[in-house]
Short mmCIF file of C-alpha atoms and ligand atoms in Angstrom, two decimals:
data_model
loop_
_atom_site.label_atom_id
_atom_site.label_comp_id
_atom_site.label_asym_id
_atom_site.label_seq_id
_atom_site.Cartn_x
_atom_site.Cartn_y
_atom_site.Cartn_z
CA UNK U 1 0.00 0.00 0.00
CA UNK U 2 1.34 3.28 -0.76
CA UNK U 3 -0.24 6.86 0.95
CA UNK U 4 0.40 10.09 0.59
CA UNK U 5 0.51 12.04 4.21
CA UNK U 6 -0.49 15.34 4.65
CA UNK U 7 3.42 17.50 5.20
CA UNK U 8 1.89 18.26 8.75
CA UNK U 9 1.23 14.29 10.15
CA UNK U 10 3.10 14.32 13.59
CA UNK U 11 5.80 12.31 13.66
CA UNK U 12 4.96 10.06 16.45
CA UNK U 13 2.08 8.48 14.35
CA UNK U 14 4.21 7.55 11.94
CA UNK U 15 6.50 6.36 13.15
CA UNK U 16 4.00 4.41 15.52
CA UNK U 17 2.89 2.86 12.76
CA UNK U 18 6.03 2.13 10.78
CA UNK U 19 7.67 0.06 13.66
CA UNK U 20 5.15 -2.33 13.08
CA UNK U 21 5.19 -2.67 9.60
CA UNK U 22 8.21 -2.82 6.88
CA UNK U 23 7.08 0.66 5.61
CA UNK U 24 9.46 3.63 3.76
CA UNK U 25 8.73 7.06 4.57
CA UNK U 26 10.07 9.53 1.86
CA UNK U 27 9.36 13.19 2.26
CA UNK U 28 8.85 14.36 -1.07
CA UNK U 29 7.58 18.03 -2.25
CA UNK U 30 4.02 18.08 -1.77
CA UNK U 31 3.58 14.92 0.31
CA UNK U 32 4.90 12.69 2.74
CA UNK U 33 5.09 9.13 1.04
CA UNK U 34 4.52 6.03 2.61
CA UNK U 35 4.97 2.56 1.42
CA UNK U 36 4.71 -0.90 2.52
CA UNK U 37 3.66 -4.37 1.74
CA UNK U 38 0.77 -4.84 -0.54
CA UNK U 39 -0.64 -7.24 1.80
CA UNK U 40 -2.23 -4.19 3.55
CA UNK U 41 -5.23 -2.46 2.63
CA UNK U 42 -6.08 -0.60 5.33
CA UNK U 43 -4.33 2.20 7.63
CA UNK U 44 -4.62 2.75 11.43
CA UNK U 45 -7.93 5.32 12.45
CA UNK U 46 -4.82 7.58 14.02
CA UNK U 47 -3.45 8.00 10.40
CA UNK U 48 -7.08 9.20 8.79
CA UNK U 49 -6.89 12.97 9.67
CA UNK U 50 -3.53 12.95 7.55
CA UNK U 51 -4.61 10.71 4.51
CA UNK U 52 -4.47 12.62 1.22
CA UNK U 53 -4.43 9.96 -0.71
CA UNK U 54 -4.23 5.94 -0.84
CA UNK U 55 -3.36 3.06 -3.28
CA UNK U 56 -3.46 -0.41 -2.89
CA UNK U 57 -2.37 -3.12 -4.81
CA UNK U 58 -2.67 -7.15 -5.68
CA UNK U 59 1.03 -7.31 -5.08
CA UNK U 60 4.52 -5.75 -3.94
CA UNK U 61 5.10 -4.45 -7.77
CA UNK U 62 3.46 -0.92 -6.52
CA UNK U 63 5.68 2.63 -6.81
CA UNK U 64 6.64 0.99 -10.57
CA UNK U 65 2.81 0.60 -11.14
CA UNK U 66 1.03 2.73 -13.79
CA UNK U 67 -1.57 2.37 -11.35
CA UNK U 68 0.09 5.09 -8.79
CA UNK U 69 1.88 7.12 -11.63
CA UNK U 70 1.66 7.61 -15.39
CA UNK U 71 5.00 7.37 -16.99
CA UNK U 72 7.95 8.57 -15.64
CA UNK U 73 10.79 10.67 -17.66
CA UNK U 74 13.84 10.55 -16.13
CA UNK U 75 16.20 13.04 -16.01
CA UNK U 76 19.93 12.44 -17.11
CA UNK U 77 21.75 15.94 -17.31
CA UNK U 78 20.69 17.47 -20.21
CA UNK U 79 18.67 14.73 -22.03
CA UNK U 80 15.54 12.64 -20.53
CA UNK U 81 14.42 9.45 -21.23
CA UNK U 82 10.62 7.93 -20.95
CA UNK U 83 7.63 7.54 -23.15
CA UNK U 84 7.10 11.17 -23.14
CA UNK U 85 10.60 12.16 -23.93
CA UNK U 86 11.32 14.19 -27.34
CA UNK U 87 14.11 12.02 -27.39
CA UNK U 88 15.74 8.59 -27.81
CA UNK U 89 18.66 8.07 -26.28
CA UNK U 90 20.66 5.49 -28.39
CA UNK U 91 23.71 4.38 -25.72
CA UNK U 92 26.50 3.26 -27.24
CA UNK U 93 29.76 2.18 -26.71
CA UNK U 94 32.40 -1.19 -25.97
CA UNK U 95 31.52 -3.40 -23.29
CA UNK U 96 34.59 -2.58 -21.51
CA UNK U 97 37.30 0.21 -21.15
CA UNK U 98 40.28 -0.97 -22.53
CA UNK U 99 42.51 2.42 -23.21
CA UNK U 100 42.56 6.08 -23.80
CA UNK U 101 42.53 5.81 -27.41
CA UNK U 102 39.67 3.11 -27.54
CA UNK U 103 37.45 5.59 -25.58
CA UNK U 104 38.26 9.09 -27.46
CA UNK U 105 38.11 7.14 -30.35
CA UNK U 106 33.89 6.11 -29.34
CA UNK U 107 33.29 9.55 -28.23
CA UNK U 108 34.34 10.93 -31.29
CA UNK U 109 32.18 8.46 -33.48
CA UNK U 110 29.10 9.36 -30.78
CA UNK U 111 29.74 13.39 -31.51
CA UNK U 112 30.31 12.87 -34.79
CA UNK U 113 27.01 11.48 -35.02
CA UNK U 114 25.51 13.77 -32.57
CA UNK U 115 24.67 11.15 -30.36
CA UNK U 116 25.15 12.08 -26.22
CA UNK U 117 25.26 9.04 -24.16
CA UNK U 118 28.47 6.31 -23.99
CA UNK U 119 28.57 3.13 -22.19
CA UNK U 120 31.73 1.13 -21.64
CA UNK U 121 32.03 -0.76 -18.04
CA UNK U 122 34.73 -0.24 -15.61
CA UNK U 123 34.02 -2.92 -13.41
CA UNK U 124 33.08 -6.50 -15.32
CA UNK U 125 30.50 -8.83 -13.99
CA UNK U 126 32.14 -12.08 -16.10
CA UNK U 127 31.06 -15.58 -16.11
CA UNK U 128 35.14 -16.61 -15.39
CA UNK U 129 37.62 -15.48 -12.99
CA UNK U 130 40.47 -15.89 -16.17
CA UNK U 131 38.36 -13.38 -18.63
CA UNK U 132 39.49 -9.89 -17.94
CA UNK U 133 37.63 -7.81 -15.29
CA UNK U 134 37.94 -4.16 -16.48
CA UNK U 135 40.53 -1.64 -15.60
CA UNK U 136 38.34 -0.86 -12.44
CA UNK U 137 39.22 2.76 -10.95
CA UNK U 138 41.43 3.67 -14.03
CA UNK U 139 38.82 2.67 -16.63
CA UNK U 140 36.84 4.95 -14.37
CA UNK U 141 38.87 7.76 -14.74
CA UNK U 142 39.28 6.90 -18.73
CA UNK U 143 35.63 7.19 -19.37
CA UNK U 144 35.00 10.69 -17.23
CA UNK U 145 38.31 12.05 -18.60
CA UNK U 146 37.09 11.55 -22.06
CA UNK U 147 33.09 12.06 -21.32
CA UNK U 148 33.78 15.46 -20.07
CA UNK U 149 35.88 16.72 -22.64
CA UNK U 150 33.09 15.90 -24.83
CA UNK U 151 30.41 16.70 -22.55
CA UNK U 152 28.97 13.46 -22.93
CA UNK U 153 26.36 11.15 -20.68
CA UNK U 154 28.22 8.12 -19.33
CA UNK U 155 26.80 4.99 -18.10
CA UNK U 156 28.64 2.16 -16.23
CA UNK U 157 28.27 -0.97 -14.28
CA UNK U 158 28.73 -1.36 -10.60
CA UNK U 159 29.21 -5.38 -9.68
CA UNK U 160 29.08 -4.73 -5.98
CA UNK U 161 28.83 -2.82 -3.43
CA UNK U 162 32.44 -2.60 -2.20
CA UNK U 163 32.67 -0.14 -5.32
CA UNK U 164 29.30 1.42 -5.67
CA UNK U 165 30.52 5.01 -4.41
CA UNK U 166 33.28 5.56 -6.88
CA UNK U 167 31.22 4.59 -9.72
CA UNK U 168 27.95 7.03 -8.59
CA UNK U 169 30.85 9.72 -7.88
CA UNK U 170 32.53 9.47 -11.73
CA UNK U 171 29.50 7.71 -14.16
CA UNK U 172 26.43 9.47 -14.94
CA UNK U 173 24.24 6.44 -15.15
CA UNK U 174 24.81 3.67 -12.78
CA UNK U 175 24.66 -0.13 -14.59
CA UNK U 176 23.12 -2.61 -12.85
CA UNK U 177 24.26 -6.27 -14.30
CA UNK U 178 22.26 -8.61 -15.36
CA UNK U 179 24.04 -11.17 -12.23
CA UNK U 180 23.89 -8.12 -10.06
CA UNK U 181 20.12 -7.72 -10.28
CA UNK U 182 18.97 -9.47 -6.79
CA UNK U 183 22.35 -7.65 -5.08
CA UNK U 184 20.25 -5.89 -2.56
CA UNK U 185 23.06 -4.30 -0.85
CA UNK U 186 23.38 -2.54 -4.15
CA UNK U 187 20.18 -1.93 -4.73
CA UNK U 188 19.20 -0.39 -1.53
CA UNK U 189 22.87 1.80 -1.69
CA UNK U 190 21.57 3.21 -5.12
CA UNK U 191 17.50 3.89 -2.90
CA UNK U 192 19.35 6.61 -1.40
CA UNK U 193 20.76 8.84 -3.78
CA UNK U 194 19.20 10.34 -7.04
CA UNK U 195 21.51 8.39 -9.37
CA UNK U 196 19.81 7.70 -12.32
CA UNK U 197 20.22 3.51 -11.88
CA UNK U 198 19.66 1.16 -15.21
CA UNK U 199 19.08 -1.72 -13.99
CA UNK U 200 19.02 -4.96 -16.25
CA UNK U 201 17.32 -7.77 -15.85
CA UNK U 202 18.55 -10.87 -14.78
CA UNK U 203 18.76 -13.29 -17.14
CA UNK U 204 16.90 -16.16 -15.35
CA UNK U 205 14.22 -13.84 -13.59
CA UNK U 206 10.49 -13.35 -13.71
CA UNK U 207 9.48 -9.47 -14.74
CA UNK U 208 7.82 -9.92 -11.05
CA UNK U 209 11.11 -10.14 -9.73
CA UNK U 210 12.83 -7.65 -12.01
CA UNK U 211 9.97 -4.82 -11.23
CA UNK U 212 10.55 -5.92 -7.39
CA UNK U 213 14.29 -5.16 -7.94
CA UNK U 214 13.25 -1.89 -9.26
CA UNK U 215 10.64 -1.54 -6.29
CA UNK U 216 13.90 -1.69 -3.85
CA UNK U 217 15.61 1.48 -5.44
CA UNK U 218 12.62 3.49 -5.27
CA UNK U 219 11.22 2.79 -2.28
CA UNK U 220 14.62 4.09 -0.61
CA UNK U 221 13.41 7.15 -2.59
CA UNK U 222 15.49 7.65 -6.08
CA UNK U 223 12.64 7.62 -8.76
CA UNK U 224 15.07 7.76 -11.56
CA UNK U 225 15.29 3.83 -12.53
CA UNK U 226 15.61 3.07 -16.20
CA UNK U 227 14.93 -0.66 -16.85
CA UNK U 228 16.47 -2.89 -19.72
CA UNK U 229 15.52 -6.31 -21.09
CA UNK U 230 18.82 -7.66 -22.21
CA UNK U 231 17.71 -11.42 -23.25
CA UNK U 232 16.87 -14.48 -20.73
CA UNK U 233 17.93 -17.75 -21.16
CA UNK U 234 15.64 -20.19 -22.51
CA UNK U 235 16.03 -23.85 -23.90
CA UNK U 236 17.67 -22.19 -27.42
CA UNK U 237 21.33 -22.39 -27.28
CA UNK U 238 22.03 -21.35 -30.57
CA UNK U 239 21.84 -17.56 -29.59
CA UNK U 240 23.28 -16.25 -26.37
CA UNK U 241 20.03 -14.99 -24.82
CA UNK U 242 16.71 -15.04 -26.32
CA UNK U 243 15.55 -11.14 -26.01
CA UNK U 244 11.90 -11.16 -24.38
CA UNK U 245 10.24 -8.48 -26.65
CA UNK U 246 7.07 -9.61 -24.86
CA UNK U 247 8.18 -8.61 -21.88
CA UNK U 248 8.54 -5.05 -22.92
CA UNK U 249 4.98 -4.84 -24.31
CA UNK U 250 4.25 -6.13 -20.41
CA UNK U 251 5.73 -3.25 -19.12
CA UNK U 252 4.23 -0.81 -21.62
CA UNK U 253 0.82 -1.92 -20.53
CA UNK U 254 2.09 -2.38 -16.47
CA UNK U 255 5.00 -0.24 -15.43
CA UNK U 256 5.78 3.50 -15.21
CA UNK U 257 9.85 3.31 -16.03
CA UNK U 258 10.96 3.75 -18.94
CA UNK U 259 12.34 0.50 -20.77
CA UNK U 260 15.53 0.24 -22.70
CA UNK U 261 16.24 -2.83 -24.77
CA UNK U 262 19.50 -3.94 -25.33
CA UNK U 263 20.15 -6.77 -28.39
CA UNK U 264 23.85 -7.15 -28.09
CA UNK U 265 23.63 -9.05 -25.08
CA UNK U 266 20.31 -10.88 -25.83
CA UNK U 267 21.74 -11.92 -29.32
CA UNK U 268 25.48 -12.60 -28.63
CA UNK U 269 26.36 -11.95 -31.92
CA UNK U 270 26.56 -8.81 -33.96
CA UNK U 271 24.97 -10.50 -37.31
CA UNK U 272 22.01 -9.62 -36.39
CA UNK U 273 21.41 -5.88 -34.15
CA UNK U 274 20.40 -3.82 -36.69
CA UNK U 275 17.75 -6.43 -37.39
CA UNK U 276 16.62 -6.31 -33.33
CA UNK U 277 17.31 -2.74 -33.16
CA UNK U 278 14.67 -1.70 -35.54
CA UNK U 279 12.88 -4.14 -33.91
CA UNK U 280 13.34 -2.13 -30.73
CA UNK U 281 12.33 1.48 -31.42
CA UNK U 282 9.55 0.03 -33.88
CA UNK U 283 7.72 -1.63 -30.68
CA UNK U 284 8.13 1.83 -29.01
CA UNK U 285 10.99 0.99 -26.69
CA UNK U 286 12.38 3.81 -24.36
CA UNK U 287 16.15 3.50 -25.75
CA UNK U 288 18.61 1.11 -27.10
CA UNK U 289 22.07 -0.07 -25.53
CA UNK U 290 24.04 -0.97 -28.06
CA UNK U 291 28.06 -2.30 -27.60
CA UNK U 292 29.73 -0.52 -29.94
CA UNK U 293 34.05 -1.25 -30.56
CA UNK U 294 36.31 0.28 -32.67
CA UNK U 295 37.93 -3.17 -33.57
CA UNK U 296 35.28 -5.58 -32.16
CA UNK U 297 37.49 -8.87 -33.31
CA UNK U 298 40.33 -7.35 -30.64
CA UNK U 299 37.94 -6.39 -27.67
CA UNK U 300 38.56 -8.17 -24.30
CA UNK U 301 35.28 -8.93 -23.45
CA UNK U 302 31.83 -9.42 -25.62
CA UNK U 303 34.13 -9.55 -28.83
CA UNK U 304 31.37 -11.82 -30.79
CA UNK U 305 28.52 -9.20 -30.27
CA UNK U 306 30.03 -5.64 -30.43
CA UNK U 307 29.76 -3.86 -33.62
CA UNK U 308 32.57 -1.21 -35.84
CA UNK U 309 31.58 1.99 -36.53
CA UNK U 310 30.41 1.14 -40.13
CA UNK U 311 28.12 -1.22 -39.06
CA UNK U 312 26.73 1.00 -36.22
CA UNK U 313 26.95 4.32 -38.88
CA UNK U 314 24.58 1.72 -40.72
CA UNK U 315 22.18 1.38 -37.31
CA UNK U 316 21.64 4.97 -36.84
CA UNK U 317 20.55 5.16 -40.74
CA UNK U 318 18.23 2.03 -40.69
CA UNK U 319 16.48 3.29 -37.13
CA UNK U 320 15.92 6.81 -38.03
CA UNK U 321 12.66 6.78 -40.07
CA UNK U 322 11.61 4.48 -37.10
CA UNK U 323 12.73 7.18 -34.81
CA UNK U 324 11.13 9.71 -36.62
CA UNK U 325 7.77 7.68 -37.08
CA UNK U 326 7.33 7.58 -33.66
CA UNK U 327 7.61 11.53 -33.74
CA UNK U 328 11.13 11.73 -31.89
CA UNK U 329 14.89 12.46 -31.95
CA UNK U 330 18.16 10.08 -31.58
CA UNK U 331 20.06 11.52 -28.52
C1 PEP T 1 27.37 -5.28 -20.22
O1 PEP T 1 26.49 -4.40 -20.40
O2 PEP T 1 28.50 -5.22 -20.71
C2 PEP T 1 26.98 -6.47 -19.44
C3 PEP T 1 27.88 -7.21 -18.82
O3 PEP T 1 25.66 -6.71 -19.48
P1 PEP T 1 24.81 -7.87 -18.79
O4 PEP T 1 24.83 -7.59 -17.34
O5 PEP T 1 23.45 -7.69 -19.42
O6 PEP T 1 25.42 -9.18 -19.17
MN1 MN T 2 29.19 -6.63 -22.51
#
């Protein structure tokens, strides 16, 4: 159940009533909001006075609901992203920092094409302790260096939470892994500040449990979570993933956050983005994540999936009309 308290409810009924409950209390501009399990339908008589308003759900999927809020743009410096947004941010970049050059090389392909948001992670979720884990605080530093000079929007990953400050301190966007989405120490770290958080879905979970993931940043009160459907695996082992279009029609229909749809991942294999991409913005989705590599065949991690600059040159062409269609503007 979620309510909205009146700015003036005295603290001691509150917080009578939250030590009984698992609630979050999150003072926001007009309203004091409360939250807690959907098993409740009812409030205390002492809280009635203060009521301004009350919703109450079937289940815990409740401040992501389009039941409580139409959609949400969020806010990322000087773009936005959400079904309401002018713009669609197409994210680019390699899946992991390898060098100086590497990254000022991406940036300038991204300004070239007027394009404002890079990806490249830092810190590497990988399947085996032998594949190369990122350049950590250096690849940090790399990607801000570069992103700043160029004034662009960066996004990386956080793994854990032994490094969650540096990377909300240098990235723009915090990455949430696909094997990091039930970290809850993470999760609940990123509830407390305003980072803008994408957070991917795991790859073997139910959209109940990804939109519950989601519930546990913004019920520690940061509303700006982006999600992203980056494949789940199924019985098919001839791709990598198998990317669950039908869960973003779901959360069209369901959920206020904006969705972002990332085929590298899902696909494993760069034969076929542009194909998935058009896909993508043609279904209405939010944004695309696309890895993007100078020389894909050299990368150090994702190397069968990341595209050149020809090939993604080609993307931006073949999406545009779809873009357009859907009356906005690659960012
Ligand atoms: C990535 O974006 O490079 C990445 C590791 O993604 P995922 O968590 O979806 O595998
Ligand atoms: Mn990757």
């Amino acid at each position: 159940m979620i309510l909205h308290l009146d700015k003036n409810t005295p603290n001691k009924i509150i917080n009578s009533y939250v030590e009984n409950t698992s609630s979050f209390v999150n003072v926001k501009q007009e309203y004091i909001q409360l939250v807690n399990s959907s098993v409740n339908k009812n409030f205390p008589k002492e809280l009635s006075p203060f009521v301004l308003q009350e919703f109450v759900f079937e289940n815990d999927i409740q401040l992501a609901s389009i039941q409580y809020k139409t959609h949400r743009e969020i806010p990322i410096k000087h773009i936005s992203i959400g079904r309401n947004s002018p713009s669609l941010p197409l994210i680019m970049g390699p899946c992991s920092v390898e060098s100086t050059e590497q990254i000022n090389q991406v940036a300038q392909f991204l300004t070239t094409n007027r394009l404002s948001c890079i990806r490249a992670g830092a810190f590497k979720p990988r399947t085996s302790p032998y594949s190369f884990q990122g350049l950590e605080k250096k690849g940090l530093d790399i990607l801000q260096e570069t992103a700043k000079k160029k004034q662009l929007i960066t996004f990386s990953e956080a793994k854990n939470a032994e490094h969650i400050n540096q990377v909300i301190n240098q990235a723009d966007v915090v990455q949430i892994g696909t094997k990091s989405m039930y970290d809850q120490a993470l999760l609940k770290a990123l509830g407390k500040t305003n980072k803008p958080v994408l957070l991917k879905r795991g790859f073997s979970s139910t959209l109940q449990e990804f939109i519950q993931a989601a519930e546990f940043i913004l019920c520690g009160g940061n509303e700006n979570v982006i999600l992203c459907e980056r494949g789940i695996r199924t019985f098919e082992p001839k791709t990598r993933f198998t990317l669950d279009l039908c869960s973003v029609a779901w959360i069209k229909e369901h959920i206020n956050l904006p969705i972002v749809i990332d085929p590298s991942h899902a696909l494993g294999k760069r034969y076929g983005i542009i194909d998935l991409s058009k896909a993508a913005v043609a279904m209405g989705a939010d944004g695309l994540l696309i890895e993007v590599h100078p020389d894909p065949n050299s990368a150090l991690s994702d190397a069968d999936q990341q595209i050149d600059f020809k090939v993604a040159k080609a993307l931006i062409n073949e999406i545009l009309p779809l873009v357009e269609l859907n009356n906005k503007k690659l960012c």
